[in-house]
Amino acid sequence: MSLKPSDAEYLWPGRVILHVDLDAFFAAVEQLDHPEWRGRAVIVGGSPDGRGVVSTASYEARRYGIRSAMPATRAARLAPADAVWVRPRFERYKTLSDQVFEIFRSVTPFVQPLSIDEAFLDVTPGRHDTEDPVDVAAGIARAVSDLGITCSIGVATSKTVAKIASDFDKPCGITVVRAGEEATFLAPLPVEAMSGIGPKTASHLRSMGIATLGRLACLDEQTAHDLLGTHGEMLVRRAAGHDERGVHDREPVKSVSNEKTFDTDLRDAATVDDVVTTLSARVARRLRAKGIAGRTVQVKVRFSDFTTRTVRRTLTHPTDADSAIAPVAIELVRRVWSPGVGIRLLGVGVSGLDEANQQLGLFPADEDVTGRPDPRSERLIRSLDAVRERFGEDSVRLGMTDAGDPSELLFEGPDSPE
């Protein structure tokens, strides 16, 4: 475990945030439960004989170039002969994750989970405790190690810098970036080191001669907007180490989505439409359960050659209704796909979320001239949700006419609901 820069006596002026990231978590749990696998390449995810992807690769596997989200077939070509392939055991991972988060909350009440294996913690001296933040980080690392796994921690004044720092010295590292050192620490790093900059954005920036965060931080407001759109100024500020976001128990929901990978490529329009309709219904139900609605419908289509297209359309009004989401999703799929072309994954999502102060009617005719839904359709929607709750997500769905309009309700559960 290393501390960077020196952990000499230092008084932190202002906020201190930790980003704690469990090292190769799923694979580490498997090696914990199977000591004979320690030192071997452990790959958690889909079978190399199927169409799965790598969920997590141990550090031994990463030496061979195996990474998360890599198709299992490609990972199999890279893996050594004695590699261990494991199906995920999410209940086991959740149990150990809960123990880790108990450690976090024993240190500070200000914990923001990002996923099962990472979180932000606010450990500003005096806010909850007076212990030095570097000592807090070291204590967390020791407690996690006592569970049989390891973590890497970034200690900094902001979320952006802490998250980048936690990845700076993996595994088992603690990287400290003091107040005033943020810009120097970030400047030489590649632009894709910062969350919010994906491969396409990074490629675009590099084509303009902007390969490092230091170069990005030097852009003026107008250039940032021209290159990166409405988020440009924010990304430039973060690249310079300025990030005022606080630690919250939960991030607000930004989107609701559902996707499915297929064992056999889908090629005919009827099957694709049916899957998209089912995915749309699941998304709509989750929106209603959360009491929110969204304006933007998005679909993701991954083809048999692993190329992926994502397209979206913004509606005039927010919706949480299957009947509004499904036809738009089907239309979006048609923009990027033609029948006969193989599809290995489909996804439907809704973003631009807000509280569902008014629900759209189940059918277009259910809205009167004022835009208010017929109360009968609201009762029907709630009844359908109750049926799905009892008989399963796919027990009832909305049938579509050839024109894509809702026509009838199709009950597909073990028994028709009374």
Tab-separated table of C-alpha atoms in Angstrom:
chain	number	residue	atom	x	y	z
A	1	MET	CA	0.000	0.000	0.000
A	2	SER	CA	1.458	3.349	-0.996
A	3	LEU	CA	0.564	6.926	-0.220
A	4	LYS	CA	1.092	9.591	-2.897
A	5	PRO	CA	2.201	12.334	-2.290
A	6	SER	CA	3.991	12.033	1.075
A	7	ASP	CA	1.697	11.499	4.057
A	8	ALA	CA	3.560	14.034	6.194
A	9	GLU	CA	1.688	16.209	8.701
A	10	TYR	CA	-0.946	18.176	6.832
A	11	LEU	CA	-4.091	20.083	7.789
A	12	TRP	CA	-6.829	19.750	5.180
A	13	PRO	CA	-8.477	23.102	4.436
A	14	GLY	CA	-12.084	22.318	3.597
A	15	ARG	CA	-13.776	19.257	2.169
A	16	VAL	CA	-12.163	15.832	1.817
A	17	ILE	CA	-13.720	13.033	-0.229
A	18	LEU	CA	-12.646	9.420	-0.535
A	19	HIS	CA	-13.406	7.206	-3.496
A	20	VAL	CA	-13.131	3.570	-2.405
A	21	ASP	CA	-13.015	0.957	-5.170
A	22	LEU	CA	-12.873	-2.763	-4.376
A	23	ASP	CA	-10.152	-4.431	-6.442
A	24	ALA	CA	-11.466	-6.884	-9.099
A	25	PHE	CA	-14.290	-7.514	-6.652
A	26	PHE	CA	-16.170	-10.487	-8.121
A	27	ALA	CA	-12.944	-12.307	-8.988
A	28	ALA	CA	-11.466	-11.473	-5.591
A	29	VAL	CA	-14.484	-13.017	-3.846
A	30	GLU	CA	-14.102	-16.172	-5.920
A	31	GLN	CA	-10.417	-16.398	-4.972
A	32	LEU	CA	-11.355	-15.800	-1.331
A	33	ASP	CA	-13.857	-18.663	-1.385
A	34	HIS	CA	-11.547	-20.905	-3.453
A	35	PRO	CA	-7.988	-20.441	-2.141
A	36	GLU	CA	-6.718	-22.889	-4.764
A	37	TRP	CA	-7.561	-20.269	-7.413
A	38	ARG	CA	-5.279	-17.623	-5.962
A	39	GLY	CA	-2.515	-16.704	-8.363
A	40	ARG	CA	-4.514	-18.023	-11.323
A	41	ALA	CA	-6.436	-16.123	-13.986
A	42	VAL	CA	-10.048	-16.021	-12.768
A	43	ILE	CA	-12.692	-14.802	-15.224
A	44	VAL	CA	-16.196	-14.111	-13.933
A	45	GLY	CA	-18.935	-13.888	-16.539
A	46	GLY	CA	-20.497	-15.752	-19.412
A	47	SER	CA	-19.190	-19.047	-20.733
A	48	PRO	CA	-16.590	-18.868	-23.517
A	49	ASP	CA	-18.716	-21.424	-25.347
A	50	GLY	CA	-21.696	-19.079	-25.401
A	51	ARG	CA	-22.298	-15.429	-26.170
A	52	GLY	CA	-21.580	-13.944	-22.777
A	53	VAL	CA	-19.169	-11.219	-21.762
A	54	VAL	CA	-16.553	-10.868	-19.051
A	55	SER	CA	-17.978	-9.305	-15.906
A	56	THR	CA	-14.737	-9.171	-13.894
A	57	ALA	CA	-11.206	-10.431	-14.509
A	58	SER	CA	-8.669	-11.045	-11.755
A	59	TYR	CA	-5.409	-9.139	-11.951
A	60	GLU	CA	-3.723	-12.342	-13.064
A	61	ALA	CA	-6.160	-12.478	-16.013
A	62	ARG	CA	-5.647	-8.813	-16.822
A	63	ARG	CA	-1.973	-9.481	-17.523
A	64	TYR	CA	-3.181	-11.344	-20.603
A	65	GLY	CA	-5.219	-8.372	-21.825
A	66	ILE	CA	-8.568	-9.634	-20.528
A	67	ARG	CA	-10.909	-6.835	-19.462
A	68	SER	CA	-14.453	-6.307	-18.228
A	69	ALA	CA	-17.150	-6.160	-20.958
A	70	MET	CA	-14.924	-8.133	-23.363
A	71	PRO	CA	-16.768	-10.881	-25.268
A	72	ALA	CA	-16.065	-14.207	-23.584
A	73	THR	CA	-15.034	-15.757	-26.893
A	74	ARG	CA	-12.260	-13.188	-27.287
A	75	ALA	CA	-11.201	-13.581	-23.645
A	76	ALA	CA	-10.926	-17.340	-24.205
A	77	ARG	CA	-8.407	-16.760	-26.998
A	78	LEU	CA	-6.275	-14.611	-24.688
A	79	ALA	CA	-6.596	-16.654	-21.490
A	80	PRO	CA	-3.965	-19.117	-20.298
A	81	ALA	CA	-4.755	-22.835	-20.352
A	82	ASP	CA	-5.306	-22.986	-16.570
A	83	ALA	CA	-7.728	-20.027	-16.453
A	84	VAL	CA	-10.766	-20.469	-14.217
A	85	TRP	CA	-14.164	-19.521	-15.674
A	86	VAL	CA	-16.877	-18.738	-13.113
A	87	ARG	CA	-20.540	-17.859	-13.360
A	88	PRO	CA	-21.395	-14.791	-11.207
A	89	ARG	CA	-22.798	-15.436	-7.718
A	90	PHE	CA	-24.515	-12.129	-7.055
A	91	GLU	CA	-26.015	-13.084	-3.697
A	92	ARG	CA	-22.554	-13.901	-2.363
A	93	TYR	CA	-21.109	-10.663	-3.738
A	94	LYS	CA	-23.966	-8.664	-2.210
A	95	THR	CA	-23.374	-10.251	1.207
A	96	LEU	CA	-19.716	-9.241	1.234
A	97	SER	CA	-20.509	-5.824	-0.235
A	98	ASP	CA	-22.925	-5.179	2.627
A	99	GLN	CA	-20.117	-5.894	5.098
A	100	VAL	CA	-17.849	-3.438	3.292
A	101	PHE	CA	-20.500	-0.726	3.371
A	102	GLU	CA	-20.941	-1.325	7.105
A	103	ILE	CA	-17.260	-0.418	7.428
A	104	PHE	CA	-17.845	2.773	5.421
A	105	ARG	CA	-20.789	3.818	7.570
A	106	SER	CA	-18.885	3.111	10.772
A	107	VAL	CA	-16.474	5.818	9.628
A	108	THR	CA	-18.896	8.472	8.327
A	109	PRO	CA	-22.641	8.816	7.751
A	110	PHE	CA	-21.905	10.549	4.441
A	111	VAL	CA	-21.659	7.579	2.077
A	112	GLN	CA	-22.765	7.583	-1.556
A	113	PRO	CA	-22.857	4.117	-3.156
A	114	LEU	CA	-22.025	4.077	-6.852
A	115	SER	CA	-22.291	0.325	-7.329
A	116	ILE	CA	-21.861	-2.884	-5.378
A	117	ASP	CA	-18.088	-2.334	-5.236
A	118	GLU	CA	-17.447	1.404	-5.018
A	119	ALA	CA	-18.561	4.483	-3.103
A	120	PHE	CA	-17.773	8.093	-2.281
A	121	LEU	CA	-17.292	9.032	1.388
A	122	ASP	CA	-17.146	12.546	2.835
A	123	VAL	CA	-14.528	12.467	5.618
A	124	THR	CA	-14.009	16.212	5.986
A	125	PRO	CA	-12.302	16.743	9.391
A	126	GLY	CA	-14.758	18.228	11.868
A	127	ARG	CA	-17.875	17.368	9.896
A	128	HIS	CA	-18.272	14.014	11.619
A	129	ASP	CA	-14.895	13.193	13.145
A	130	THR	CA	-11.541	14.881	13.612
A	131	GLU	CA	-9.338	12.022	12.386
A	132	ASP	CA	-6.934	12.782	9.573
A	133	PRO	CA	-8.498	11.684	6.245
A	134	VAL	CA	-5.393	9.733	5.211
A	135	ASP	CA	-5.570	7.781	8.473
A	136	VAL	CA	-9.269	7.174	7.805
A	137	ALA	CA	-8.443	5.777	4.363
A	138	ALA	CA	-5.730	3.531	5.784
A	139	GLY	CA	-8.135	2.251	8.444
A	140	ILE	CA	-10.767	1.423	5.820
A	141	ALA	CA	-8.179	-0.425	3.733
A	142	ARG	CA	-7.129	-2.517	6.754
A	143	ALA	CA	-10.735	-3.344	7.675
A	144	VAL	CA	-11.553	-4.387	4.103
A	145	SER	CA	-8.389	-6.494	4.001
A	146	ASP	CA	-9.546	-8.276	7.177
A	147	LEU	CA	-12.566	-9.487	5.144
A	148	GLY	CA	-10.192	-11.225	2.742
A	149	ILE	CA	-10.346	-8.757	-0.166
A	150	THR	CA	-8.625	-5.481	-1.009
A	151	CYS	CA	-9.527	-1.970	-2.108
A	152	SER	CA	-7.872	1.075	-3.647
A	153	ILE	CA	-8.676	4.552	-2.357
A	154	GLY	CA	-8.377	8.067	-3.706
A	155	VAL	CA	-8.185	10.908	-1.154
A	156	ALA	CA	-8.880	14.370	-2.555
A	157	THR	CA	-10.958	17.528	-2.312
A	158	SER	CA	-13.508	16.541	-4.950
A	159	LYS	CA	-15.291	13.568	-6.446
A	160	THR	CA	-13.562	13.924	-9.805
A	161	VAL	CA	-10.045	13.861	-8.400
A	162	ALA	CA	-10.795	11.184	-5.777
A	163	LYS	CA	-12.225	8.818	-8.394
A	164	ILE	CA	-9.259	9.245	-10.721
A	165	ALA	CA	-6.842	8.884	-7.796
A	166	SER	CA	-8.370	5.569	-6.684
A	167	ASP	CA	-7.396	4.098	-10.053
A	168	PHE	CA	-3.897	5.529	-9.931
A	169	ASP	CA	-2.167	2.823	-7.861
A	170	LYS	CA	-4.147	-0.424	-8.175
A	171	PRO	CA	-4.456	-2.810	-6.503
A	172	CYS	CA	-4.217	-2.022	-2.770
A	173	GLY	CA	-3.156	1.591	-3.247
A	174	ILE	CA	-4.016	4.813	-1.443
A	175	THR	CA	-3.342	7.888	-3.555
A	176	VAL	CA	-3.551	11.292	-1.852
A	177	VAL	CA	-4.031	14.542	-3.758
A	178	ARG	CA	-3.808	17.530	-1.411
A	179	ALA	CA	-5.685	20.798	-1.798
A	180	GLY	CA	-3.894	22.917	-4.380
A	181	GLU	CA	-2.264	19.913	-6.085
A	182	GLU	CA	-5.302	18.910	-8.174
A	183	ALA	CA	-4.351	20.569	-11.459
A	184	THR	CA	-0.782	19.273	-11.304
A	185	PHE	CA	-1.978	15.742	-10.596
A	186	LEU	CA	-4.550	15.756	-13.402
A	187	ALA	CA	-2.616	17.600	-16.117
A	188	PRO	CA	-0.552	14.713	-17.586
A	189	LEU	CA	-3.367	12.156	-17.488
A	190	PRO	CA	-5.213	11.124	-20.681
A	191	VAL	CA	-8.609	12.738	-21.205
A	192	GLU	CA	-10.423	9.390	-20.903
A	193	ALA	CA	-9.178	9.049	-17.310
A	194	MET	CA	-12.007	11.380	-16.271
A	195	SER	CA	-15.530	10.012	-15.953
A	196	GLY	CA	-17.904	11.600	-18.443
A	197	ILE	CA	-15.433	11.308	-21.320
A	198	GLY	CA	-16.082	8.119	-23.255
A	199	PRO	CA	-14.140	6.639	-26.189
A	200	LYS	CA	-15.927	8.704	-28.849
A	201	THR	CA	-15.464	12.001	-26.996
A	202	ALA	CA	-11.839	11.138	-26.264
A	203	SER	CA	-11.225	10.358	-29.935
A	204	HIS	CA	-12.847	13.645	-30.938
A	205	LEU	CA	-10.699	15.604	-28.477
A	206	ARG	CA	-7.535	13.833	-29.601
A	207	SER	CA	-8.314	14.687	-33.207
A	208	MET	CA	-8.273	18.331	-32.115
A	209	GLY	CA	-4.900	17.924	-30.377
A	210	ILE	CA	-6.369	17.637	-26.879
A	211	ALA	CA	-5.010	14.392	-25.456
A	212	THR	CA	-4.514	15.247	-21.772
A	213	LEU	CA	-6.624	16.699	-19.009
A	214	GLY	CA	-4.147	19.567	-18.756
A	215	ARG	CA	-4.844	20.565	-22.363
A	216	LEU	CA	-8.591	20.192	-21.784
A	217	ALA	CA	-8.407	22.408	-18.691
A	218	CYS	CA	-6.912	25.242	-20.774
A	219	LEU	CA	-9.878	25.577	-23.137
A	220	ASP	CA	-11.872	28.791	-22.983
A	221	GLU	CA	-15.634	28.701	-22.501
A	222	GLN	CA	-16.568	29.181	-26.150
A	223	THR	CA	-14.132	26.560	-27.440
A	224	ALA	CA	-15.326	24.101	-24.798
A	225	HIS	CA	-18.917	24.632	-25.913
A	226	ASP	CA	-18.016	24.278	-29.587
A	227	LEU	CA	-16.155	21.003	-29.002
A	228	LEU	CA	-18.238	19.421	-26.256
A	229	GLY	CA	-21.643	21.082	-26.349
A	230	THR	CA	-23.573	22.150	-23.275
A	231	HIS	CA	-21.398	20.048	-20.938
A	232	GLY	CA	-18.159	21.520	-22.231
A	233	GLU	CA	-17.632	24.165	-19.568
A	234	MET	CA	-18.336	21.657	-16.777
A	235	LEU	CA	-15.847	19.127	-18.196
A	236	VAL	CA	-13.165	21.812	-18.509
A	237	ARG	CA	-13.674	22.839	-14.880
A	238	ARG	CA	-13.451	19.247	-13.713
A	239	ALA	CA	-10.293	18.706	-15.751
A	240	ALA	CA	-8.754	21.578	-13.782
A	241	GLY	CA	-9.794	19.928	-10.503
A	242	HIS	CA	-12.858	22.081	-9.772
A	243	ASP	CA	-15.849	19.953	-8.779
A	244	GLU	CA	-18.327	21.193	-6.188
A	245	ARG	CA	-20.583	18.135	-6.171
A	246	GLY	CA	-21.266	16.832	-2.683
A	247	VAL	CA	-21.671	13.311	-1.359
A	248	HIS	CA	-25.315	12.188	-1.285
A	249	ASP	CA	-26.849	8.974	-0.015
A	250	ARG	CA	-28.369	8.355	-3.436
A	251	GLU	CA	-27.879	9.951	-6.813
A	252	PRO	CA	-31.162	10.985	-8.422
A	253	VAL	CA	-32.361	8.498	-11.012
A	254	LYS	CA	-31.306	9.749	-14.453
A	255	SER	CA	-32.801	7.010	-16.599
A	256	VAL	CA	-34.732	3.753	-16.459
A	257	SER	CA	-33.856	1.018	-18.929
A	258	ASN	CA	-34.052	-2.684	-19.661
A	259	GLU	CA	-32.097	-4.768	-22.146
A	260	LYS	CA	-31.773	-8.371	-23.261
A	261	THR	CA	-29.021	-10.394	-24.949
A	262	PHE	CA	-30.098	-13.277	-27.180
A	263	ASP	CA	-28.584	-16.732	-27.556
A	264	THR	CA	-29.550	-16.665	-31.230
A	265	ASP	CA	-29.546	-13.511	-33.368
A	266	LEU	CA	-32.946	-11.947	-34.030
A	267	ARG	CA	-33.576	-11.276	-37.705
A	268	ASP	CA	-37.324	-10.918	-38.391
A	269	ALA	CA	-39.360	-7.788	-37.753
A	270	ALA	CA	-42.213	-9.452	-35.840
A	271	THR	CA	-39.876	-10.939	-33.240
A	272	VAL	CA	-37.933	-7.713	-32.855
A	273	ASP	CA	-41.157	-5.708	-32.416
A	274	ASP	CA	-42.379	-8.176	-29.814
A	275	VAL	CA	-39.151	-7.928	-27.798
A	276	VAL	CA	-39.112	-4.131	-27.992
A	277	THR	CA	-42.735	-4.019	-26.819
A	278	THR	CA	-41.916	-6.268	-23.863
A	279	LEU	CA	-38.865	-4.215	-22.899
A	280	SER	CA	-40.915	-1.015	-23.165
A	281	ALA	CA	-43.560	-2.455	-20.847
A	282	ARG	CA	-40.927	-3.323	-18.254
A	283	VAL	CA	-39.453	0.175	-18.414
A	284	ALA	CA	-42.906	1.770	-18.142
A	285	ARG	CA	-43.790	-0.320	-15.122
A	286	ARG	CA	-40.554	0.653	-13.360
A	287	LEU	CA	-41.270	4.313	-14.105
A	288	ARG	CA	-44.719	4.007	-12.555
A	289	ALA	CA	-43.333	2.170	-9.543
A	290	LYS	CA	-40.898	5.053	-8.951
A	291	GLY	CA	-43.593	7.680	-9.547
A	292	ILE	CA	-41.653	9.289	-12.383
A	293	ALA	CA	-42.091	9.868	-16.105
A	294	GLY	CA	-39.649	10.695	-18.881
A	295	ARG	CA	-39.489	12.626	-22.132
A	296	THR	CA	-36.698	10.869	-24.024
A	297	VAL	CA	-37.015	7.329	-25.393
A	298	GLN	CA	-33.759	5.592	-26.284
A	299	VAL	CA	-32.993	2.236	-27.862
A	300	LYS	CA	-29.724	0.317	-28.041
A	301	VAL	CA	-29.133	-2.215	-30.809
A	302	ARG	CA	-26.071	-4.467	-30.812
A	303	PHE	CA	-25.547	-6.374	-34.024
A	304	SER	CA	-24.020	-9.814	-34.523
A	305	ASP	CA	-20.615	-8.245	-35.296
A	306	PHE	CA	-20.727	-6.457	-31.886
A	307	THR	CA	-21.167	-2.995	-33.361
A	308	THR	CA	-23.672	-1.009	-31.310
A	309	ARG	CA	-26.027	1.809	-32.295
A	310	THR	CA	-27.900	4.010	-29.847
A	311	VAL	CA	-30.639	6.372	-31.004
A	312	ARG	CA	-33.149	8.477	-29.098
A	313	ARG	CA	-36.158	10.710	-29.560
A	314	THR	CA	-37.583	13.352	-27.220
A	315	LEU	CA	-41.356	13.472	-26.797
A	316	THR	CA	-43.468	16.590	-26.331
A	317	HIS	CA	-44.719	15.367	-22.927
A	318	PRO	CA	-43.237	13.084	-20.257
A	319	THR	CA	-44.756	9.606	-20.151
A	320	ASP	CA	-44.773	6.424	-18.092
A	321	ALA	CA	-47.103	4.512	-20.446
A	322	ASP	CA	-46.260	1.387	-22.435
A	323	SER	CA	-48.433	2.599	-25.299
A	324	ALA	CA	-46.407	5.797	-25.675
A	325	ILE	CA	-42.958	4.242	-25.297
A	326	ALA	CA	-43.252	1.073	-27.403
A	327	PRO	CA	-44.224	2.613	-30.795
A	328	VAL	CA	-41.429	5.180	-30.517
A	329	ALA	CA	-38.914	2.494	-29.544
A	330	ILE	CA	-39.951	0.330	-32.507
A	331	GLU	CA	-39.594	3.305	-34.854
A	332	LEU	CA	-36.112	4.039	-33.469
A	333	VAL	CA	-34.995	0.456	-34.017
A	334	ARG	CA	-36.132	0.738	-37.638
A	335	ARG	CA	-33.827	3.735	-38.111
A	336	VAL	CA	-30.706	1.644	-37.547
A	337	TRP	CA	-31.787	-1.893	-38.473
A	338	SER	CA	-33.270	-3.718	-41.448
A	339	PRO	CA	-34.965	-7.125	-41.239
A	340	GLY	CA	-32.543	-9.927	-41.965
A	341	VAL	CA	-29.603	-8.272	-40.187
A	342	GLY	CA	-28.684	-10.174	-37.010
A	343	ILE	CA	-29.334	-8.531	-33.623
A	344	ARG	CA	-27.676	-9.970	-30.492
A	345	LEU	CA	-28.902	-7.341	-27.966
A	346	LEU	CA	-31.813	-4.931	-27.673
A	347	GLY	CA	-32.336	-2.287	-25.025
A	348	VAL	CA	-35.034	0.300	-24.312
A	349	GLY	CA	-34.625	3.224	-21.933
A	350	VAL	CA	-36.348	6.434	-20.884
A	351	SER	CA	-34.532	9.522	-19.588
A	352	GLY	CA	-35.341	13.184	-19.037
A	353	LEU	CA	-37.142	12.129	-15.880
A	354	ASP	CA	-39.464	14.091	-13.628
A	355	GLU	CA	-42.162	13.322	-11.126
A	356	ALA	CA	-45.199	11.800	-12.831
A	357	ASN	CA	-47.607	14.546	-11.841
A	358	GLN	CA	-49.930	13.378	-14.573
A	359	GLN	CA	-50.046	10.032	-16.289
A	360	LEU	CA	-50.845	9.777	-19.951
A	361	GLY	CA	-53.777	7.589	-20.830
A	362	LEU	CA	-53.324	3.971	-21.762
A	363	PHE	CA	-54.751	4.669	-25.205
A	364	PRO	CA	-54.487	7.960	-27.141
A	365	ALA	CA	-58.272	8.421	-27.054
A	366	ASP	CA	-58.223	8.334	-23.262
A	367	GLU	CA	-57.057	11.961	-23.078
A	368	ASP	CA	-59.653	14.709	-23.312
A	369	VAL	CA	-59.103	18.047	-25.020
A	370	THR	CA	-57.417	19.442	-21.892
A	371	GLY	CA	-54.789	16.679	-21.910
A	372	ARG	CA	-56.093	15.094	-18.717
A	373	PRO	CA	-56.211	11.271	-18.716
A	374	ASP	CA	-59.452	9.395	-18.218
A	375	PRO	CA	-59.483	8.066	-14.608
A	376	ARG	CA	-60.647	4.709	-16.001
A	377	SER	CA	-57.372	4.270	-17.899
A	378	GLU	CA	-55.384	5.083	-14.756
A	379	ARG	CA	-57.285	2.357	-12.896
A	380	LEU	CA	-56.631	-0.046	-15.776
A	381	ILE	CA	-52.911	0.695	-15.697
A	382	ARG	CA	-52.772	0.053	-11.950
A	383	SER	CA	-54.718	-3.186	-12.473
A	384	LEU	CA	-52.276	-4.344	-15.145
A	385	ASP	CA	-49.345	-3.588	-12.861
A	386	ALA	CA	-50.996	-5.685	-10.165
A	387	VAL	CA	-51.395	-8.576	-12.626
A	388	ARG	CA	-47.702	-8.375	-13.532
A	389	GLU	CA	-46.784	-8.231	-9.858
A	390	ARG	CA	-48.687	-11.460	-9.250
A	391	PHE	CA	-48.026	-13.446	-12.428
A	392	GLY	CA	-44.697	-11.993	-13.622
A	393	GLU	CA	-43.431	-9.232	-15.882
A	394	ASP	CA	-44.455	-10.974	-19.088
A	395	SER	CA	-47.895	-12.164	-17.971
A	396	VAL	CA	-49.698	-9.329	-19.741
A	397	ARG	CA	-48.709	-7.013	-22.500
A	398	LEU	CA	-50.309	-4.606	-24.911
A	399	GLY	CA	-51.017	-5.979	-28.376
A	400	MET	CA	-50.285	-3.772	-31.388
A	401	THR	CA	-52.053	-3.373	-34.692
A	402	ASP	CA	-50.069	-3.439	-37.916
A	403	ALA	CA	-49.930	0.337	-37.698
A	404	GLY	CA	-48.290	0.164	-34.287
A	405	ASP	CA	-51.359	1.285	-32.346
A	406	PRO	CA	-52.576	-0.477	-29.188
A	407	SER	CA	-55.374	-2.893	-29.959
A	408	GLU	CA	-55.908	-5.467	-27.245
A	409	LEU	CA	-54.559	-6.837	-24.019
A	410	LEU	CA	-52.828	-10.187	-24.200
A	411	PHE	CA	-52.708	-12.295	-21.018
A	412	GLU	CA	-49.903	-14.819	-21.027
A	413	GLY	CA	-49.684	-15.969	-17.411
A	414	PRO	CA	-50.377	-19.490	-16.093
A	415	ASP	CA	-54.005	-18.549	-15.576
A	416	SER	CA	-56.066	-15.647	-16.852
A	417	PRO	CA	-56.509	-13.038	-14.105
A	418	GLU	CA	-59.996	-12.865	-12.671
